[in-house]
Amino acid sequence: MRGNRPRASKTTEQARDRLRVLTEEDGTTIADLVEELELARMTAAEREERARAAAADLGLAYTPELKARGQAAWDLVARHAEQERKNSGTTAA
């Protein structure tokens, strides 16, 4: 854990119970899970920087059109993932 003092967070009882189970299974703490989440998610500026670097790696100019097409591709991926979640939820016994 980083040197910062942990703070209490308000969550639902269901979320707290789930976090407790996850920490027990992983042998970790809720603070560690929160830090893991924080490190796994990028800010908008970090995403933009990564997109520019990826375009450069591919030899592409990072233009507004490329940015829009990339975002459209991610939106499509998200829609497919959401549809898959919905479908798997309706077929479960």
PDB file of C-alpha atoms in Angstrom, residues 1-57:
ATOM      1  CA  MET A   1       0.000   0.000   0.000  1.00  0.00           C
ATOM      2  CA  ARG A   2       1.191   3.519  -0.670  1.00  0.00           C
ATOM      3  CA  GLY A   3       2.105   5.794   2.213  1.00  0.00           C
ATOM      4  CA  ASN A   4      -1.224   7.621   2.203  1.00  0.00           C
ATOM      5  CA  ARG A   5      -3.571   7.062   5.110  1.00  0.00           C
ATOM      6  CA  PRO A   6      -6.593   4.966   4.056  1.00  0.00           C
ATOM      7  CA  ARG A   7      -9.963   6.686   4.103  1.00  0.00           C
ATOM      8  CA  ALA A   8     -13.365   5.208   4.710  1.00  0.00           C
ATOM      9  CA  SER A   9     -15.555   4.907   1.633  1.00  0.00           C
ATOM     10  CA  LYS A  10     -19.302   4.611   1.636  1.00  0.00           C
ATOM     11  CA  THR A  11     -20.497   1.583  -0.309  1.00  0.00           C
ATOM     12  CA  THR A  12     -23.505  -0.658  -0.296  1.00  0.00           C
ATOM     13  CA  GLU A  13     -23.514  -3.594   2.063  1.00  0.00           C
ATOM     14  CA  GLN A  14     -23.544  -5.921  -0.957  1.00  0.00           C
ATOM     15  CA  ALA A  15     -20.420  -4.256  -2.387  1.00  0.00           C
ATOM     16  CA  ARG A  16     -18.674  -4.404   0.991  1.00  0.00           C
ATOM     17  CA  ASP A  17     -19.502  -8.111   1.348  1.00  0.00           C
ATOM     18  CA  ARG A  18     -18.205  -8.840  -2.138  1.00  0.00           C
ATOM     19  CA  LEU A  19     -15.004  -6.916  -1.486  1.00  0.00           C
ATOM     20  CA  ARG A  20     -14.548  -8.815   1.775  1.00  0.00           C
ATOM     21  CA  VAL A  21     -14.855 -12.143  -0.078  1.00  0.00           C
ATOM     22  CA  LEU A  22     -12.408 -11.015  -2.758  1.00  0.00           C
ATOM     23  CA  THR A  23      -9.847  -9.901  -0.190  1.00  0.00           C
ATOM     24  CA  GLU A  24     -10.163 -13.156   1.755  1.00  0.00           C
ATOM     25  CA  GLU A  25      -9.738 -15.203  -1.425  1.00  0.00           C
ATOM     26  CA  ASP A  26      -6.740 -13.153  -2.571  1.00  0.00           C
ATOM     27  CA  GLY A  27      -5.157 -12.729   0.852  1.00  0.00           C
ATOM     28  CA  THR A  28      -5.142  -8.961   0.396  1.00  0.00           C
ATOM     29  CA  THR A  29      -6.955  -5.897   1.745  1.00  0.00           C
ATOM     30  CA  ILE A  30      -9.715  -3.649   0.441  1.00  0.00           C
ATOM     31  CA  ALA A  31      -7.177  -0.813   0.304  1.00  0.00           C
ATOM     32  CA  ASP A  32      -4.985  -2.984  -1.936  1.00  0.00           C
ATOM     33  CA  LEU A  33      -7.966  -3.708  -4.223  1.00  0.00           C
ATOM     34  CA  VAL A  34      -8.742   0.004  -4.488  1.00  0.00           C
ATOM     35  CA  GLU A  35      -5.113   0.753  -5.325  1.00  0.00           C
ATOM     36  CA  GLU A  36      -5.134  -2.011  -7.947  1.00  0.00           C
ATOM     37  CA  LEU A  37      -8.219  -0.427  -9.524  1.00  0.00           C
ATOM     38  CA  GLU A  38      -6.615   3.011  -9.450  1.00  0.00           C
ATOM     39  CA  LEU A  39      -3.520   1.716 -11.222  1.00  0.00           C
ATOM     40  CA  ALA A  40      -5.542  -0.232 -13.797  1.00  0.00           C
ATOM     41  CA  ARG A  41      -7.631   2.734 -14.969  1.00  0.00           C
ATOM     42  CA  MET A  42      -6.202   5.532 -17.050  1.00  0.00           C
ATOM     43  CA  THR A  43      -7.100   9.190 -17.007  1.00  0.00           C
ATOM     44  CA  ALA A  44      -8.278  10.873 -20.217  1.00  0.00           C
ATOM     45  CA  ALA A  45      -4.824  12.435 -20.626  1.00  0.00           C
ATOM     46  CA  GLU A  46      -3.150   9.031 -20.213  1.00  0.00           C
ATOM     47  CA  ARG A  47      -5.504   7.446 -22.771  1.00  0.00           C
ATOM     48  CA  GLU A  48      -4.749  10.245 -25.228  1.00  0.00           C
ATOM     49  CA  GLU A  49      -1.011   9.776 -24.714  1.00  0.00           C
ATOM     50  CA  ARG A  50      -1.311   6.010 -25.285  1.00  0.00           C
ATOM     51  CA  ALA A  51      -3.402   6.548 -28.424  1.00  0.00           C
ATOM     52  CA  ARG A  52      -0.799   8.930 -29.841  1.00  0.00           C
ATOM     53  CA  ALA A  53       1.982   6.453 -29.061  1.00  0.00           C
ATOM     54  CA  ALA A  54       0.044   3.577 -30.658  1.00  0.00           C
ATOM     55  CA  ALA A  55      -0.583   5.618 -33.803  1.00  0.00           C
ATOM     56  CA  ALA A  56       3.118   6.459 -34.002  1.00  0.00           C
ATOM     57  CA  ASP A  57       4.034   2.775 -33.545  1.00  0.00           C
TER      58      ASP A  57
END
